[in-house]
Structures are given as C-alpha cells and as structure tokens.
PDB file of C-alpha atoms in Angstrom:
ATOM      1  CA  UNK A   1     243.766 -46.807 176.695  1.00 79.00           C
ATOM      2  CA  UNK A   2     243.950 -43.711 174.539  1.00 87.00           C
ATOM      3  CA  UNK A   3     244.523 -40.558 176.594  1.00 92.00           C
ATOM      4  CA  UNK A   4     244.474 -36.989 175.319  1.00 96.00           C
ATOM      5  CA  UNK A   5     244.935 -33.558 176.879  1.00 97.00           C
ATOM      6  CA  UNK A   6     241.746 -31.486 176.701  1.00 97.00           C
ATOM      7  CA  UNK A   7     240.780 -27.945 177.671  1.00 98.00           C
ATOM      8  CA  UNK A   8     237.822 -27.674 180.028  1.00 98.00           C
ATOM      9  CA  UNK A   9     235.315 -24.818 179.990  1.00 97.00           C
ATOM     10  CA  UNK A  10     237.136 -22.646 182.538  1.00 97.00           C
ATOM     11  CA  UNK A  11     240.290 -22.750 180.395  1.00 98.00           C
ATOM     12  CA  UNK A  12     242.171 -25.277 182.541  1.00 98.00           C
ATOM     13  CA  UNK A  13     243.301 -28.584 181.115  1.00 97.00           C
ATOM     14  CA  UNK A  14     242.565 -32.189 181.981  1.00 98.00           C
ATOM     15  CA  UNK A  15     243.257 -35.685 180.686  1.00 97.00           C
ATOM     16  CA  UNK A  16     240.526 -37.490 178.763  1.00 97.00           C
ATOM     17  CA  UNK A  17     240.304 -41.288 178.474  1.00 96.00           C
ATOM     18  CA  UNK A  18     238.529 -41.996 175.193  1.00 92.00           C
ATOM     19  CA  UNK A  19     237.690 -45.656 175.876  1.00 92.00           C
ATOM     20  CA  UNK A  20     235.773 -44.680 179.009  1.00 94.00           C
ATOM     21  CA  UNK A  21     234.504 -41.304 177.794  1.00 93.00           C
ATOM     22  CA  UNK A  22     235.777 -40.095 181.153  1.00 95.00           C
ATOM     23  CA  UNK A  23     238.102 -37.259 182.166  1.00 96.00           C
ATOM     24  CA  UNK A  24     240.253 -36.692 185.239  1.00 97.00           C
ATOM     25  CA  UNK A  25     238.278 -33.513 185.982  1.00 96.00           C
ATOM     26  CA  UNK A  26     234.943 -31.941 185.151  1.00 96.00           C
ATOM     27  CA  UNK A  27     234.626 -30.844 181.522  1.00 96.00           C
ATOM     28  CA  UNK A  28     232.915 -27.740 182.930  1.00 97.00           C
ATOM     29  CA  UNK A  29     236.175 -26.643 184.554  1.00 97.00           C
ATOM     30  CA  UNK A  30     239.008 -28.570 186.207  1.00 98.00           C
ATOM     31  CA  UNK A  31     240.274 -25.780 188.454  1.00 98.00           C
ATOM     32  CA  UNK A  32     236.862 -24.441 189.445  1.00 97.00           C
ATOM     33  CA  UNK A  33     235.707 -27.971 190.367  1.00 98.00           C
ATOM     34  CA  UNK A  34     238.802 -28.599 192.504  1.00 98.00           C
ATOM     35  CA  UNK A  35     238.404 -25.291 194.328  1.00 98.00           C
ATOM     36  CA  UNK A  36     234.681 -25.763 194.917  1.00 98.00           C
ATOM     37  CA  UNK A  37     234.668 -29.395 196.043  1.00 98.00           C
ATOM     38  CA  UNK A  38     237.951 -29.806 197.865  1.00 98.00           C
ATOM     39  CA  UNK A  39     238.879 -26.308 199.066  1.00 98.00           C
ATOM     40  CA  UNK A  40     235.585 -24.485 199.651  1.00 98.00           C
ATOM     41  CA  UNK A  41     233.702 -27.524 200.993  1.00 98.00           C
ATOM     42  CA  UNK A  42     236.662 -29.441 202.400  1.00 98.00           C
ATOM     43  CA  UNK A  43     239.770 -27.579 203.526  1.00 98.00           C
ATOM     44  CA  UNK A  44     237.834 -24.438 204.473  1.00 98.00           C
ATOM     45  CA  UNK A  45     235.952 -26.526 207.049  1.00 97.00           C
ATOM     46  CA  UNK A  46     239.194 -26.505 209.114  1.00 97.00           C
ATOM     47  CA  UNK A  47     240.248 -22.854 209.318  1.00 95.00           C
ATOM     48  CA  UNK A  48     243.371 -21.841 211.195  1.00 90.00           C
ATOM     49  CA  UNK A  49     244.380 -25.333 212.215  1.00 95.00           C
ATOM     50  CA  UNK A  50     246.756 -28.062 211.131  1.00 97.00           C
ATOM     51  CA  UNK A  51     245.046 -30.515 208.776  1.00 98.00           C
ATOM     52  CA  UNK A  52     245.996 -34.045 207.742  1.00 98.00           C
ATOM     53  CA  UNK A  53     244.622 -34.798 204.265  1.00 99.00           C
ATOM     54  CA  UNK A  54     244.307 -38.066 202.344  1.00 98.00           C
ATOM     55  CA  UNK A  55     243.643 -37.751 198.623  1.00 98.00           C
ATOM     56  CA  UNK A  56     242.076 -40.714 196.860  1.00 98.00           C
ATOM     57  CA  UNK A  57     243.212 -40.259 193.281  1.00 97.00           C
ATOM     58  CA  UNK A  58     246.340 -38.073 193.131  1.00 98.00           C
ATOM     59  CA  UNK A  59     246.085 -38.102 189.327  1.00 97.00           C
ATOM     60  CA  UNK A  60     247.207 -34.857 187.710  1.00 98.00           C
ATOM     61  CA  UNK A  61     248.296 -33.334 191.020  1.00 98.00           C
ATOM     62  CA  UNK A  62     245.828 -30.456 190.658  1.00 98.00           C
ATOM     63  CA  UNK A  63     244.169 -30.909 194.060  1.00 98.00           C
ATOM     64  CA  UNK A  64     247.509 -31.243 195.815  1.00 98.00           C
ATOM     65  CA  UNK A  65     248.921 -28.153 194.081  1.00 98.00           C
ATOM     66  CA  UNK A  66     245.904 -25.982 194.859  1.00 98.00           C
ATOM     67  CA  UNK A  67     246.033 -27.175 198.473  1.00 98.00           C
ATOM     68  CA  UNK A  68     249.734 -26.273 198.609  1.00 98.00           C
ATOM     69  CA  UNK A  69     248.925 -22.770 197.340  1.00 98.00           C
ATOM     70  CA  UNK A  70     246.212 -22.455 200.004  1.00 98.00           C
ATOM     71  CA  UNK A  71     248.743 -23.468 202.641  1.00 98.00           C
ATOM     72  CA  UNK A  72     251.055 -20.682 201.497  1.00 97.00           C
ATOM     73  CA  UNK A  73     248.322 -18.047 201.224  1.00 97.00           C
ATOM     74  CA  UNK A  74     246.577 -18.902 204.491  1.00 96.00           C
ATOM     75  CA  UNK A  75     249.757 -19.842 206.400  1.00 97.00           C
ATOM     76  CA  UNK A  76     248.062 -23.134 207.259  1.00 98.00           C
ATOM     77  CA  UNK A  77     249.961 -26.280 208.228  1.00 98.00           C
ATOM     78  CA  UNK A  78     249.012 -29.293 206.096  1.00 98.00           C
ATOM     79  CA  UNK A  79     250.194 -32.903 206.051  1.00 98.00           C
ATOM     80  CA  UNK A  80     249.166 -34.186 202.607  1.00 98.00           C
ATOM     81  CA  UNK A  81     249.089 -37.811 201.439  1.00 98.00           C
ATOM     82  CA  UNK A  82     248.130 -38.563 197.836  1.00 98.00           C
ATOM     83  CA  UNK A  83     247.320 -42.134 196.776  1.00 98.00           C
ATOM     84  CA  UNK A  84     247.496 -43.185 193.138  1.00 98.00           C
ATOM     85  CA  UNK A  85     247.501 -46.682 191.641  1.00 96.00           C
ATOM     86  CA  UNK A  86     248.216 -45.683 188.029  1.00 95.00           C
ATOM     87  CA  UNK A  87     250.411 -42.563 187.874  1.00 96.00           C
ATOM     88  CA  UNK A  88     250.155 -39.978 185.136  1.00 95.00           C
ATOM     89  CA  UNK A  89     253.325 -39.708 183.048  1.00 94.00           C
ATOM     90  CA  UNK A  90     255.459 -36.592 183.356  1.00 94.00           C
ATOM     91  CA  UNK A  91     255.078 -36.122 179.595  1.00 94.00           C
ATOM     92  CA  UNK A  92     251.346 -35.683 180.194  1.00 96.00           C
ATOM     93  CA  UNK A  93     251.907 -33.508 183.265  1.00 95.00           C
ATOM     94  CA  UNK A  94     254.119 -31.153 181.271  1.00 95.00           C
ATOM     95  CA  UNK A  95     251.192 -30.416 178.939  1.00 97.00           C
ATOM     96  CA  UNK A  96     248.827 -29.343 181.732  1.00 98.00           C
ATOM     97  CA  UNK A  97     248.359 -25.591 182.182  1.00 98.00           C
ATOM     98  CA  UNK A  98     247.543 -25.403 185.894  1.00 98.00           C
ATOM     99  CA  UNK A  99     250.552 -23.321 186.885  1.00 98.00           C
ATOM    100  CA  UNK A 100     249.719 -20.627 184.334  1.00 98.00           C
ATOM    101  CA  UNK A 101     245.959 -20.685 184.995  1.00 98.00           C
ATOM    102  CA  UNK A 102     246.518 -20.405 188.750  1.00 98.00           C
ATOM    103  CA  UNK A 103     249.049 -17.599 188.215  1.00 98.00           C
ATOM    104  CA  UNK A 104     251.577 -19.575 190.216  1.00 98.00           C
ATOM    105  CA  UNK A 105     254.648 -19.464 187.986  1.00 97.00           C
ATOM    106  CA  UNK A 106     256.911 -18.923 190.996  1.00 97.00           C
ATOM    107  CA  UNK A 107     255.782 -22.337 192.243  1.00 98.00           C
ATOM    108  CA  UNK A 108     256.251 -24.251 188.987  1.00 97.00           C
ATOM    109  CA  UNK A 109     259.036 -26.231 190.650  1.00 97.00           C
ATOM    110  CA  UNK A 110     256.598 -27.403 193.336  1.00 98.00           C
ATOM    111  CA  UNK A 111     254.054 -28.657 190.789  1.00 98.00           C
ATOM    112  CA  UNK A 112     256.787 -30.530 188.912  1.00 97.00           C
ATOM    113  CA  UNK A 113     258.221 -31.917 192.140  1.00 97.00           C
ATOM    114  CA  UNK A 114     254.851 -33.339 193.189  1.00 98.00           C
ATOM    115  CA  UNK A 115     255.145 -35.659 190.192  1.00 97.00           C
ATOM    116  CA  UNK A 116     258.899 -36.232 190.138  1.00 96.00           C
ATOM    117  CA  UNK A 117     259.383 -36.947 193.852  1.00 96.00           C
ATOM    118  CA  UNK A 118     259.920 -40.452 195.176  1.00 96.00           C
ATOM    119  CA  UNK A 119     257.015 -42.637 196.160  1.00 97.00           C
ATOM    120  CA  UNK A 120     256.412 -43.466 199.824  1.00 97.00           C
ATOM    121  CA  UNK A 121     258.742 -40.748 201.091  1.00 97.00           C
ATOM    122  CA  UNK A 122     257.501 -37.967 203.372  1.00 98.00           C
ATOM    123  CA  UNK A 123     258.892 -34.650 202.188  1.00 97.00           C
ATOM    124  CA  UNK A 124     258.861 -31.118 203.618  1.00 97.00           C
ATOM    125  CA  UNK A 125     257.925 -28.796 200.738  1.00 97.00           C
ATOM    126  CA  UNK A 126     257.798 -25.821 203.131  1.00 97.00           C
ATOM    127  CA  UNK A 127     257.850 -25.487 206.903  1.00 97.00           C
ATOM    128  CA  UNK A 128     254.040 -25.780 206.774  1.00 97.00           C
ATOM    129  CA  UNK A 129     253.425 -28.351 204.031  1.00 98.00           C
ATOM    130  CA  UNK A 130     254.518 -31.984 204.130  1.00 98.00           C
ATOM    131  CA  UNK A 131     253.814 -34.276 201.204  1.00 98.00           C
ATOM    132  CA  UNK A 132     253.778 -38.043 200.732  1.00 98.00           C
ATOM    133  CA  UNK A 133     252.872 -39.837 197.514  1.00 98.00           C
ATOM    134  CA  UNK A 134     251.793 -43.480 197.801  1.00 98.00           C
ATOM    135  CA  UNK A 135     251.480 -45.815 194.828  1.00 97.00           C
ATOM    136  CA  UNK A 136     248.820 -48.353 195.808  1.00 97.00           C
ATOM    137  CA  UNK A 137     245.361 -49.627 195.013  1.00 97.00           C
ATOM    138  CA  UNK A 138     242.626 -47.866 196.956  1.00 96.00           C
ATOM    139  CA  UNK A 139     241.375 -51.264 198.136  1.00 96.00           C
ATOM    140  CA  UNK A 140     244.622 -51.783 200.094  1.00 97.00           C
ATOM    141  CA  UNK A 141     244.424 -48.603 202.202  1.00 98.00           C
ATOM    142  CA  UNK A 142     244.392 -49.535 205.888  1.00 97.00           C
ATOM    143  CA  UNK A 143     245.194 -46.295 207.743  1.00 98.00           C
ATOM    144  CA  UNK A 144     243.539 -45.929 211.147  1.00 98.00           C
ATOM    145  CA  UNK A 145     242.240 -42.613 212.604  1.00 98.00           C
ATOM    146  CA  UNK A 146     244.924 -40.650 210.797  1.00 98.00           C
ATOM    147  CA  UNK A 147     243.242 -37.931 208.721  1.00 98.00           C
ATOM    148  CA  UNK A 148     241.013 -34.917 209.312  1.00 98.00           C
ATOM    149  CA  UNK A 149     239.944 -34.682 205.684  1.00 99.00           C
ATOM    150  CA  UNK A 150     239.663 -37.003 202.698  1.00 99.00           C
ATOM    151  CA  UNK A 151     239.532 -35.733 199.131  1.00 99.00           C
ATOM    152  CA  UNK A 152     237.686 -38.585 197.395  1.00 98.00           C
ATOM    153  CA  UNK A 153     238.454 -38.019 193.719  1.00 98.00           C
ATOM    154  CA  UNK A 154     238.279 -41.463 192.135  1.00 97.00           C
ATOM    155  CA  UNK A 155     236.989 -41.947 188.595  1.00 96.00           C
ATOM    156  CA  UNK A 156     233.212 -41.894 188.383  1.00 96.00           C
ATOM    157  CA  UNK A 157     230.820 -44.613 189.483  1.00 97.00           C
ATOM    158  CA  UNK A 158     229.781 -45.208 185.863  1.00 96.00           C
ATOM    159  CA  UNK A 159     233.236 -46.515 184.896  1.00 96.00           C
ATOM    160  CA  UNK A 160     234.613 -47.826 188.227  1.00 96.00           C
ATOM    161  CA  UNK A 161     231.718 -48.660 190.586  1.00 97.00           C
ATOM    162  CA  UNK A 162     234.014 -50.874 192.683  1.00 97.00           C
ATOM    163  CA  UNK A 163     235.804 -47.742 193.950  1.00 97.00           C
ATOM    164  CA  UNK A 164     232.539 -46.447 195.455  1.00 98.00           C
ATOM    165  CA  UNK A 165     231.601 -49.581 197.378  1.00 98.00           C
ATOM    166  CA  UNK A 166     230.671 -50.015 201.032  1.00 98.00           C
ATOM    167  CA  UNK A 167     234.033 -51.716 201.614  1.00 98.00           C
ATOM    168  CA  UNK A 168     235.957 -48.728 200.232  1.00 98.00           C
ATOM    169  CA  UNK A 169     233.966 -46.283 202.337  1.00 98.00           C
ATOM    170  CA  UNK A 170     234.465 -48.450 205.423  1.00 98.00           C
ATOM    171  CA  UNK A 171     238.222 -48.105 204.940  1.00 98.00           C
ATOM    172  CA  UNK A 172     237.790 -44.342 204.456  1.00 98.00           C
ATOM    173  CA  UNK A 173     235.749 -44.157 207.671  1.00 98.00           C
ATOM    174  CA  UNK A 174     238.481 -45.990 209.577  1.00 98.00           C
ATOM    175  CA  UNK A 175     241.174 -43.728 208.109  1.00 98.00           C
ATOM    176  CA  UNK A 176     239.476 -40.579 209.408  1.00 98.00           C
ATOM    177  CA  UNK A 177     239.882 -39.172 212.882  1.00 98.00           C
ATOM    178  CA  UNK A 178     236.763 -38.621 214.966  1.00 97.00           C
ATOM    179  CA  UNK A 179     234.719 -35.755 213.436  1.00 97.00           C
ATOM    180  CA  UNK A 180     236.745 -35.984 210.223  1.00 98.00           C
ATOM    181  CA  UNK A 181     235.086 -35.390 206.860  1.00 98.00           C
ATOM    182  CA  UNK A 182     235.163 -36.779 203.330  1.00 98.00           C
ATOM    183  CA  UNK A 183     234.286 -34.618 200.339  1.00 98.00           C
ATOM    184  CA  UNK A 184     233.617 -35.754 196.792  1.00 98.00           C
ATOM    185  CA  UNK A 185     232.241 -34.323 193.566  1.00 98.00           C
ATOM    186  CA  UNK A 186     229.810 -37.257 193.314  1.00 97.00           C
ATOM    187  CA  UNK A 187     226.122 -37.235 194.278  1.00 97.00           C
ATOM    188  CA  UNK A 188     224.565 -40.552 193.189  1.00 97.00           C
ATOM    189  CA  UNK A 189     221.980 -42.182 195.438  1.00 98.00           C
ATOM    190  CA  UNK A 190     223.859 -45.500 195.526  1.00 98.00           C
ATOM    191  CA  UNK A 191     226.993 -43.691 196.678  1.00 98.00           C
ATOM    192  CA  UNK A 192     225.127 -41.977 199.504  1.00 98.00           C
ATOM    193  CA  UNK A 193     223.624 -45.304 200.613  1.00 98.00           C
ATOM    194  CA  UNK A 194     227.054 -46.967 200.586  1.00 98.00           C
ATOM    195  CA  UNK A 195     228.534 -44.130 202.645  1.00 98.00           C
ATOM    196  CA  UNK A 196     225.745 -44.368 205.200  1.00 98.00           C
ATOM    197  CA  UNK A 197     226.135 -48.156 205.436  1.00 98.00           C
ATOM    198  CA  UNK A 198     229.841 -47.610 206.112  1.00 98.00           C
ATOM    199  CA  UNK A 199     228.946 -45.370 209.061  1.00 98.00           C
ATOM    200  CA  UNK A 200     228.998 -41.852 207.616  1.00 98.00           C
ATOM    201  CA  UNK A 201     226.476 -39.091 208.066  1.00 98.00           C
ATOM    202  CA  UNK A 202     226.047 -37.562 204.617  1.00 98.00           C
ATOM    203  CA  UNK A 203     224.955 -34.105 203.531  1.00 98.00           C
ATOM    204  CA  UNK A 204     224.197 -32.929 200.016  1.00 98.00           C
ATOM    205  CA  UNK A 205     225.708 -29.607 198.931  1.00 98.00           C
ATOM    206  CA  UNK A 206     225.508 -27.531 195.742  1.00 98.00           C
ATOM    207  CA  UNK A 207     227.904 -28.955 193.190  1.00 98.00           C
ATOM    208  CA  UNK A 208     230.635 -27.245 191.207  1.00 97.00           C
ATOM    209  CA  UNK A 209     229.544 -25.267 188.129  1.00 93.00           C
ATOM    210  CA  UNK A 210     227.916 -27.661 185.676  1.00 94.00           C
ATOM    211  CA  UNK A 211     227.009 -30.160 188.407  1.00 95.00           C
ATOM    212  CA  UNK A 212     223.906 -29.821 190.553  1.00 96.00           C
ATOM    213  CA  UNK A 213     225.089 -31.527 193.750  1.00 98.00           C
ATOM    214  CA  UNK A 214     228.014 -33.058 195.665  1.00 98.00           C
ATOM    215  CA  UNK A 215     228.433 -34.953 198.943  1.00 98.00           C
ATOM    216  CA  UNK A 216     230.207 -34.171 202.201  1.00 98.00           C
ATOM    217  CA  UNK A 217     230.314 -37.070 204.667  1.00 98.00           C
ATOM    218  CA  UNK A 218     231.071 -36.884 208.396  1.00 98.00           C
ATOM    219  CA  UNK A 219     232.539 -39.424 210.805  1.00 98.00           C
TER     220      UNK A 219
END
C-alpha cells in the first residue's frame, strides 16, 4: 500500500496510508493526540509509581518516545512493551520530526534505538526505563495479569474492525493486572459494547483536539 509522510495540524508528522485513507495518528495533531490520550488520561493515572505498559500498535514509536521522556522528567520507573505486527521502515522513521517537535534532540539516539533495537529483547534504556519490542499479531497476545496500563492504538475500526472485537478486548482484559486500565483514542458505540462484553467498565472522556470523545476502560 502507498504510504506517505504527512504533517498534521500541530506541526508533527505522521504516516498516511492512501489506500485506506487512514493515518498512524490524528490529522489534527500527532503529538497532541499522543499526549492527551496516552499520557494525560493513561500514564498520569499512576503518579509516582512503577508502571508496566503494553502498547498495541508500536508503529512510529511516538507513544513510546513520549513515555520515555515522561519517565526522565518525572523520574518514574516504567517497563514498556510495544507490540507491532507490521513494522515501520527506518527510512520512514528518519523522516518523522518528533525529536525536533518535542525539543528532545539530546535523546535522538533513544528514538532511533527504539526502532533499531532487536525484537523480543528486554533492554534497559535508563535505570528507570526498560523496553521490549515484540513483533506479533495482536490476536496472538496471551499475557496474563502483567500490565497496569494498555495503550490501545490500533488502526481505526473503519479499516480494521477485527482489531476491536470482543476477543481482542478479552485478551487485553486478561493481560491487565487487577485495577489496570486501557486507554484509546476511539469512542464508537460498538467498541464500548465490545469492551463491556469483555469485562471492562468503560468511561467516556473528552477526546484530543479535533475529536469529541475517547474511552478509558477499567479492569
């Protein structure tokens, strides 16, 4: 499928898939969406404690990189696992402007390393941030009571409804520890119903700029 680098409305870049008319991030702003959905309404729910995070859709590495920067700034210990079935090429990664837009030039090597590191190898990026990248289909995830927080950042329901099924959310529910949460940019009624059927309690929150609502789901 044809893929191009685009600039979203907050000045940060993303990857656009023409055949699907779908992008890896919100066209209204890649960085502001990541910060709103996954940091403000996800990571910030666990202040001053060690957090185990599972990301569904590692993609461009934006969520992982912003979370790394939060770990440094807040001195928070994070164990981060990113799952991706179809990795982005480093040629594409090198065209993304996240390091500059986040004013994180001193951590350029970390952003690059997130993409160039080996798969299925747990790595210590700092004494507070461990990182593992797993190449696998979301349907094959079978972790049990392992994570405090899930960043659910799959492509939208319109193009890949199978990734928002009851079965997928059942595996997410099992992967979370008791009282763990899942956050996602999505807010469709069918998604909420599937989450509830899988066992979650779901709340609707204000969405990132350009989007009215998002979901946070509790185990």
